[in-house]
Structure formats: structure tokens, C-alpha cells
Tab-separated table of C-alpha atoms and ligand atoms in Angstrom:
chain	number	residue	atom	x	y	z
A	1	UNK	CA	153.174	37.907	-26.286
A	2	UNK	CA	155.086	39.198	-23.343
A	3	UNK	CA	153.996	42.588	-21.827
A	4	UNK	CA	156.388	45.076	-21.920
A	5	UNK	CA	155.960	48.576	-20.072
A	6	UNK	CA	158.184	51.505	-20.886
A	7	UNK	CA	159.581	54.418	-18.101
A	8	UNK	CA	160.930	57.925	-18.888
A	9	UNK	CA	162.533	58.824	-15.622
A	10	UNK	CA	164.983	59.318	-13.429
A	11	UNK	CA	167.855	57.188	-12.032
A	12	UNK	CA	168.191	56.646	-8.062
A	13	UNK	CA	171.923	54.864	-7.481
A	14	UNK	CA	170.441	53.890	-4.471
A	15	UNK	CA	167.510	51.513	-6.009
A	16	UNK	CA	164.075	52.892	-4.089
A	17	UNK	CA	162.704	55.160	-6.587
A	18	UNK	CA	163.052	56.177	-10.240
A	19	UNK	CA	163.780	54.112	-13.012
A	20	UNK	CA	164.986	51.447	-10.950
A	21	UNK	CA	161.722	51.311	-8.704
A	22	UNK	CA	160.353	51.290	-11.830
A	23	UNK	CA	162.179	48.510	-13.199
A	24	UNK	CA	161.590	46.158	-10.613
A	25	UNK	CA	158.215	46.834	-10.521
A	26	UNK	CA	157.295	46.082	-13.571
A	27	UNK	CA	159.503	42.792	-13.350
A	28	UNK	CA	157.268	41.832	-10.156
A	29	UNK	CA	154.062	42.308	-12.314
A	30	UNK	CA	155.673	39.940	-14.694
A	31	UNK	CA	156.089	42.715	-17.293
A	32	UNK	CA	159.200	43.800	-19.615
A	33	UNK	CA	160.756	46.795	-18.871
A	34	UNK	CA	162.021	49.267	-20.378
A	35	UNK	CA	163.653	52.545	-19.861
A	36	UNK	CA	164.502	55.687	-20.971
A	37	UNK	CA	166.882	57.957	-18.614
A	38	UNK	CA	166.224	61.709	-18.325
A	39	UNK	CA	168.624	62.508	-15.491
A	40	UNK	CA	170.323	61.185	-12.950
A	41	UNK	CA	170.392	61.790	-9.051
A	42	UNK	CA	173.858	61.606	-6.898
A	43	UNK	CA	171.488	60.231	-3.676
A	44	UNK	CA	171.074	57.495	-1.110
A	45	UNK	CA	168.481	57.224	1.508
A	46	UNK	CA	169.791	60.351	3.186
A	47	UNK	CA	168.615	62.454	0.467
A	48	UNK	CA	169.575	63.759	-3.235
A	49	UNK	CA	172.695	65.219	-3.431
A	50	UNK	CA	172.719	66.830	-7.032
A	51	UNK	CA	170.510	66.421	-9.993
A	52	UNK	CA	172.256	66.008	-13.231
A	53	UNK	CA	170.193	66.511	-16.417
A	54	UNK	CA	170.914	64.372	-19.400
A	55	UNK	CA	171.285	66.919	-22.869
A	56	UNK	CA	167.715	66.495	-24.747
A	57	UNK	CA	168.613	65.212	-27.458
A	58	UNK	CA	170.188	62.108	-26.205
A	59	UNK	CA	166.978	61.667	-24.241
A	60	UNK	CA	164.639	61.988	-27.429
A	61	UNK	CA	167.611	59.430	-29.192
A	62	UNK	CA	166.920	57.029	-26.168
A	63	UNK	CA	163.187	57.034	-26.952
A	64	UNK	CA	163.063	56.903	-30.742
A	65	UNK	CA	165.438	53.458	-30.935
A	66	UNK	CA	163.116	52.097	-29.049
A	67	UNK	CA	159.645	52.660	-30.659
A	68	UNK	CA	161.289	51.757	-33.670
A	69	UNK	CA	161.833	48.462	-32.644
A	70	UNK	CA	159.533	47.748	-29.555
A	71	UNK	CA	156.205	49.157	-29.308
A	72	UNK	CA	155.709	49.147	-25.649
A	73	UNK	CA	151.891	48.314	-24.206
A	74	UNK	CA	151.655	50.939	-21.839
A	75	UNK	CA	154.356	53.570	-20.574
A	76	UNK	CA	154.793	55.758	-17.484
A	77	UNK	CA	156.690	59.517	-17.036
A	78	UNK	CA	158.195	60.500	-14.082
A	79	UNK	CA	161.258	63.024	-13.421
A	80	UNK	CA	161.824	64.925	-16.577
A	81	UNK	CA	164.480	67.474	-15.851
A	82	UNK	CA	164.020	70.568	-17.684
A	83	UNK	CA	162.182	72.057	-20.433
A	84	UNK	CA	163.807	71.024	-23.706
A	85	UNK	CA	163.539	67.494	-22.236
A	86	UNK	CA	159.648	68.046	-22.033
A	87	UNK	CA	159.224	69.869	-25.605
A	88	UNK	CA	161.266	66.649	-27.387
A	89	UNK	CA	159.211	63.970	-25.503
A	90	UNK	CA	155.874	66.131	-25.700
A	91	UNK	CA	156.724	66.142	-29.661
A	92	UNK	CA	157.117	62.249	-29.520
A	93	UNK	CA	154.436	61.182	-27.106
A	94	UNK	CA	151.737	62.969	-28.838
A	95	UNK	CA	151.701	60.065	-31.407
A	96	UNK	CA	151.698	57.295	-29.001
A	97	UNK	CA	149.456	54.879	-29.317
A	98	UNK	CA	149.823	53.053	-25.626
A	99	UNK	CA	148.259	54.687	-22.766
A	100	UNK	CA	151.049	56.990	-20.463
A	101	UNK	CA	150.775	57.545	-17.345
A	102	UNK	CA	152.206	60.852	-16.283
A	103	UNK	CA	153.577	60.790	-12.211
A	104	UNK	CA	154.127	64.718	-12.030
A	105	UNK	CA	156.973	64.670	-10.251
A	106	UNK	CA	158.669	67.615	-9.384
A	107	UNK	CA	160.374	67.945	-5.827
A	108	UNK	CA	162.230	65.401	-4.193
A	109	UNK	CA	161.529	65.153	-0.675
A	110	UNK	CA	164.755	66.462	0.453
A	111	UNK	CA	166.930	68.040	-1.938
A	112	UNK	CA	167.380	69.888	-5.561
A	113	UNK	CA	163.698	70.253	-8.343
A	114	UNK	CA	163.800	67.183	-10.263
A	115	UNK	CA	161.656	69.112	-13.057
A	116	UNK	CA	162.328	73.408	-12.737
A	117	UNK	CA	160.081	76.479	-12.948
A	118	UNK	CA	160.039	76.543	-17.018
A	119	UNK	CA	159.524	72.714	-17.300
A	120	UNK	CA	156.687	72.518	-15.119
A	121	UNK	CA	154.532	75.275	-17.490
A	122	UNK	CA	155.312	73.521	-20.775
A	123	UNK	CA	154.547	70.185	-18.910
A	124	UNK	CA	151.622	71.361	-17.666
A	125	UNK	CA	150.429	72.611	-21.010
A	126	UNK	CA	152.081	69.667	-23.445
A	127	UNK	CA	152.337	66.300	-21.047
A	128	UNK	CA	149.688	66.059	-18.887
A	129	UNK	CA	147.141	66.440	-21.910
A	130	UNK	CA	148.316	63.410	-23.141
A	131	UNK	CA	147.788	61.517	-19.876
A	132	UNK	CA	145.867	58.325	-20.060
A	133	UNK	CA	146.299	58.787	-16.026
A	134	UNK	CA	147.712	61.572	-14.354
A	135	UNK	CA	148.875	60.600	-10.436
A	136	UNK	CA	149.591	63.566	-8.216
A	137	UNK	CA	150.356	63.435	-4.933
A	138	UNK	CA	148.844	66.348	-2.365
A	139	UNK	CA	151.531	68.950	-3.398
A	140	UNK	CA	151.338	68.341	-6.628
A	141	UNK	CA	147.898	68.149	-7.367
A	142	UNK	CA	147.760	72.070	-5.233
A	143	UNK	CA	149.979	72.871	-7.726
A	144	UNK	CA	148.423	71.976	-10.538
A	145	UNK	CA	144.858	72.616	-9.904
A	146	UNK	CA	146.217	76.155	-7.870
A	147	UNK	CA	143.837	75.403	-4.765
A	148	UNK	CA	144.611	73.651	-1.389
A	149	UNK	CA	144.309	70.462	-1.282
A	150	UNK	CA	144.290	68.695	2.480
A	151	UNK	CA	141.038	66.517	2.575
A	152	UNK	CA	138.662	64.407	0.247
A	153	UNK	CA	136.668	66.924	-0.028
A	154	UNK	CA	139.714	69.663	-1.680
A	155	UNK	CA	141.547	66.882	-3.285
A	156	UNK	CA	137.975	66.015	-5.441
A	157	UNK	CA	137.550	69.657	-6.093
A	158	UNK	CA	141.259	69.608	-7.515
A	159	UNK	CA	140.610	66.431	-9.473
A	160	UNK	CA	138.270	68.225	-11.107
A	161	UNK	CA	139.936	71.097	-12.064
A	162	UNK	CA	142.963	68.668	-13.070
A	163	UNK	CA	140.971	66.968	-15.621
A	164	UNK	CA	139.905	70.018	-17.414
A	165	UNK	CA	143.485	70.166	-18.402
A	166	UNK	CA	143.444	67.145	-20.689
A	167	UNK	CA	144.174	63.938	-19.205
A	168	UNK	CA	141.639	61.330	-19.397
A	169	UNK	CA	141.499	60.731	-15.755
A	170	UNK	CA	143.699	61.503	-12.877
A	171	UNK	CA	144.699	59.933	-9.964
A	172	UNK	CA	145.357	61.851	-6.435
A	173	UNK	CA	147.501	60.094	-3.873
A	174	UNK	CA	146.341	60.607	-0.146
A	175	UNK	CA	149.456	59.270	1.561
A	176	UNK	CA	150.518	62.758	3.055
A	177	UNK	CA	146.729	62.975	4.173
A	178	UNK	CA	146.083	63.804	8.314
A	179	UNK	CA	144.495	60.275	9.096
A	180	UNK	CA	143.229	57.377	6.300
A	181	UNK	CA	145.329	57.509	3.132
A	182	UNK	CA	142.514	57.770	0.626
A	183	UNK	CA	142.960	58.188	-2.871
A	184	UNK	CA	140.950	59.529	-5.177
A	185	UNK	CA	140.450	58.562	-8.708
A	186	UNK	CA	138.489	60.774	-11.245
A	187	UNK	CA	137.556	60.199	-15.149
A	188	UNK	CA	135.294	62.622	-15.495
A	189	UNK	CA	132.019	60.572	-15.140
A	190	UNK	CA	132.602	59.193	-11.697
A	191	UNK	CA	134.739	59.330	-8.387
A	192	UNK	CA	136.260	56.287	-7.054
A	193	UNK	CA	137.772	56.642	-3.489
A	194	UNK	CA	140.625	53.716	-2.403
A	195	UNK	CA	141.219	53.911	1.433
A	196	UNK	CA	143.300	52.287	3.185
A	197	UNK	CA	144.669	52.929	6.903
A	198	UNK	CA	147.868	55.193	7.364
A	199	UNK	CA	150.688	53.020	7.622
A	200	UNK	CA	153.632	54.281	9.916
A	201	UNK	CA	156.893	53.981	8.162
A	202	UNK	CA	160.195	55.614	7.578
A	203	UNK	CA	160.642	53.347	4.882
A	204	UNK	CA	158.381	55.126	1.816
A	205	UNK	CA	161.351	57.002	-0.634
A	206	UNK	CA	159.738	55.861	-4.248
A	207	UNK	CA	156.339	54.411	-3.096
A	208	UNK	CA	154.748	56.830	-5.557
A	209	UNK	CA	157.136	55.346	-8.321
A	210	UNK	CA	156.489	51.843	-7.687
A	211	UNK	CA	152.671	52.770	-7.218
A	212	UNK	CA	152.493	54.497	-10.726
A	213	UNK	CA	154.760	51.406	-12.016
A	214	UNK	CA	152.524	49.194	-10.852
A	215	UNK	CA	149.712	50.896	-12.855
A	216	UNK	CA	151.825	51.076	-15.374
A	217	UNK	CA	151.999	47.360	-15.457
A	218	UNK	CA	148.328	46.224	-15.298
A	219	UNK	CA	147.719	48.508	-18.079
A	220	UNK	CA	150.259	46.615	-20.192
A	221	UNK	CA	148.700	43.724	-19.246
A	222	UNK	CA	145.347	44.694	-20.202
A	223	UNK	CA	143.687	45.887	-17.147
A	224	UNK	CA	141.244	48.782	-17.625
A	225	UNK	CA	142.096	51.325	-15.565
A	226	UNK	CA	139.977	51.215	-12.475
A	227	UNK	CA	141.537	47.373	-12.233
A	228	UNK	CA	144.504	48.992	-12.871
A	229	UNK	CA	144.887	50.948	-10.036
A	230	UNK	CA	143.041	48.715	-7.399
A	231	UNK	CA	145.441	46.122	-8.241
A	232	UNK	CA	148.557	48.886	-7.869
A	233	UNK	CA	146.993	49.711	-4.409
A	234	UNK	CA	147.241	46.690	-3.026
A	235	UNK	CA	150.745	45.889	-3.981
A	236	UNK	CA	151.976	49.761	-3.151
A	237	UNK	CA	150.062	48.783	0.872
A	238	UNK	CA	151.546	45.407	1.133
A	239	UNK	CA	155.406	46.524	-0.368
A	240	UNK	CA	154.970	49.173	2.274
A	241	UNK	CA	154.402	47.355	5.025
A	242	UNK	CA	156.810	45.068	3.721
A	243	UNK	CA	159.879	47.617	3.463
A	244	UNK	CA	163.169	45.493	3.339
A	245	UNK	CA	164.686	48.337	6.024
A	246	UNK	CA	167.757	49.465	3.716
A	247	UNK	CA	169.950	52.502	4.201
A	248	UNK	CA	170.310	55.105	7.369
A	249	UNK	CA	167.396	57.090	6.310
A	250	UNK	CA	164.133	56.417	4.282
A	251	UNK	CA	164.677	53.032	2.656
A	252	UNK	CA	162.726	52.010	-0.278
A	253	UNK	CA	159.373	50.124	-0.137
A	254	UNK	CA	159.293	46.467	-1.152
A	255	UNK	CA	159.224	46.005	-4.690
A	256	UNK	CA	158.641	42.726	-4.500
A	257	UNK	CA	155.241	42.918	-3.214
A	258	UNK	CA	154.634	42.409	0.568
A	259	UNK	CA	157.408	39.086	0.884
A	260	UNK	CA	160.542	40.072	2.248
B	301	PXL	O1	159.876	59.927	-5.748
B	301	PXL	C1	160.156	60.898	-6.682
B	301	PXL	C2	161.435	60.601	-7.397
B	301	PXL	C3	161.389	60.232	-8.721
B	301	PXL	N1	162.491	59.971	-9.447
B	301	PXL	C4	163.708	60.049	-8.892
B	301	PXL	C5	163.832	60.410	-7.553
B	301	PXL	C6	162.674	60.699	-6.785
B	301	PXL	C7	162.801	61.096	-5.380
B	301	PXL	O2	163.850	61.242	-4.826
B	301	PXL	O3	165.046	60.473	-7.015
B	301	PXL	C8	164.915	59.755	-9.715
């Protein structure tokens, strides 16, 4: 039976992150996708313009035709608006019986919150619990754990306190690091640590969509989860360095792997 993978996100008209990073992604892993819109974004590489939440209920509508029809084999989260978005799909998601991975996204890099003040408690409290794997960057793993987190060393530390909130492991994304972008993957019983050389690009709007995609993926395929992510890692490095170069500002990654 075919794979199929599941995303509760955002849409990005302009095709580098959200749903339809997602989407491709999960097409390049040889997966089905699926998708469930929570907002959408007025943006292009030059940043988001507006943020326009999607009414809760026709969000929750969105994901109940489609578990009753097609149980997905793993699903990810990423931008999830507000709070009565995160109550409904908290309600829902509790019963899953896939793994989720939860991307805590809540800024975009230059522009409006993609999830506000009130979502992020009730997310905090409600979501990530119910993470298979959560997959903070920097930012937000400081602001989820509350400490600073600029090195191995903090971002461990964080992990850490992370986990103690529920998820079954959680994955922290060293790209913003000062030198080697080293992640670090915790489950509780062990630390697994993925370097891999800074790579100098403009080009990186959605790599942390198409990296928890690509999760996403191997998990629907099967994969425990430290395969999982190796597998992710390499594909995130090589659709980096392969960055088709689109727009006037920061242009998606390659979802397509590392082939132009
Ligand atoms: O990369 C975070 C992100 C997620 N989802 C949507 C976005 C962005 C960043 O801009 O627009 C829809």
C-alpha cells in the first residue's frame, strides 16, 4: 500500500515553505500527501505580507473528512494560527493513532506571528504532548524550554527540559548555530548529534518545513525515528545546496533533493 503522510499547515503562494514545501516533499520521498490548511500567508521571497487565519471550524471540518476516509501513516503540524485552531486539532489529534510530528512554528522570519501569544500556551500545554517528534529550531526551543540556547551544550540542556513536557523525543535544529550546524536529537534515553558544515546560502525560506516533511515521510514509510531523521538530514543538506535560486530574496531550498 502506498504511503501517505498528512500536513496541518500553512499555505506559502510563493511555493518554499508551508504546505506546499510540504507537499512536494513528501512527493520526492515517494509518499501521498495530504493537507489540511490552517491559514494562509499573502508572501513571496521578500517576506510575509499578512497572515490570514482560516475560522476553526472549517479547519477541524478539513481534518475530520479526511480520517474518515484515509488514515494517514504518519502526519506533521506546522503553522497553526491561533488558539481555537489549536484546542479543535488538540481535541482530534489526541486520538491519533500515526505518529505527528509537531514543527513549532511560530515567527516567520520577516513579518506577522504565524501562531500568537494565547496559541502558543495552549500549544505548549495540548500539542506538543502529543508529539511523536517535536523539531525546534534555536528560538524556539529558548522559548519553550525558557533558557538560552546558542551551543550544544544549551541546546542539550533545553532538549531536556523540552521532553519533560510530553513529547516522546524532540528534535533541535542547529542551522542558526555560530559555526557547524549540529542538531541534536533527544528521546529521553540517549543524545544523538547530526553535524554537518554551515552551508552559506540566501536560499533557506522553508528548509525547516521540508526538513520536518521529510521526517514526516520516512516515518510513513516505516523508518524508526533515528532513520527517520538521518535520512531527512541528508536530503534537507543536499536540497540546500541545491537551491533552484527563485525570487529577489530568500528562495526556497530544493525540494527535489540535491538535482536541480
Ligand atoms: O518556515 C516557517 C513557515 C511555515 N509555514 C508558513 C510560512 C513559514 C515562513 O514564512 O510562511 C506558511
Amino acid at each position: 500500500m502506498k504511503p501517505i503522510a498528512l500536513t496541518i499547515a500553512g499555505s506559502d503562494p510563493s511555493g518554499g515553505a508551508g504546505i506546499q514545501a510540504d507537499l512536494k516533499t513528501f512527493h520526492h520521498h515517494g509518499v501521498y500527501g495530504m493537507s489540511v490548511i490552517t491559514l494562509l500567508t499573502i508572501q513571496n521571497t521578500l517576506g510575509v505580507k499578512e497572515v490570514i487565519t482560516l475560522d476553526a471550524a472549517n479547519v477541524a471540518a478539513q481534518l475530520d473528512a479526511i480520517l474518515e476516509d484515509i488514515p494517514p501513516h504518519a502526519v506533521k503540524t506546522g503553522a497553526l494560527g491561533n488558539a481555537r485552531i489549536v484546542e479543535k486539532l488538540a481535541m482530534r489529534l489526541c486520538a491519533a493513532r500515526f505518529p505527528l510530528v509537531v514543527d513549532p512554528v511560530m515567527d516567520s522570519s520577516a513579518g506577522p506571528p504565524l501562531m500568537d501569544e494565547n496559541a502558543r500556551i495552549i500549544f505548549k500545554e495540548k500539542i506538543v504532548p502529543l508529539a511523536a517528534l517535536l523539531t525546534p529550531n534555536l528560538k524556539e526551543a529558548q522559548i519553550l524550554s525558557g533558557i538560552k540556547v546558542e551551543d550544544v551544550a544549551s541546546m542539550k540542556e533545553a532538549a531536556r527540559i523540552i521532553l519533560a513536557l510530553g513529547p516522546k523525543a524532540v528534535l533541535i535544529k542547529g542551522g542558526h548555530l555560530e559555526g557547524d550546524a549540529t542538531d541534536v536529537l533527544y528521546d529521553g534515553a540517549s543524545f544523538h548529534l547530526f553535524p554537518s558544515k554551515h552551508i552559506e546560502s540566501r536560499h533557506t525560506h522553508g528548509t525547516g518545513c521540508a526538513f520536518s516533511a521529510a521526517i514526516t515521510a520516512e516515518l510513513a514509510k516505516g523508518a524508526d525515528l533515528l532513520k527517520a531523521v538521518r535520512t531527512a538530514k541528508e536530503f534537507i543538506t543536499a536540497a540546500i545546496l541545491g537551491s533552484p535560486g527563485i525570487g529577489r530574496g530568500t528562495g526556497p531550498v530544493n525540494h527535489h533533493g540535491g538535482k536541480k
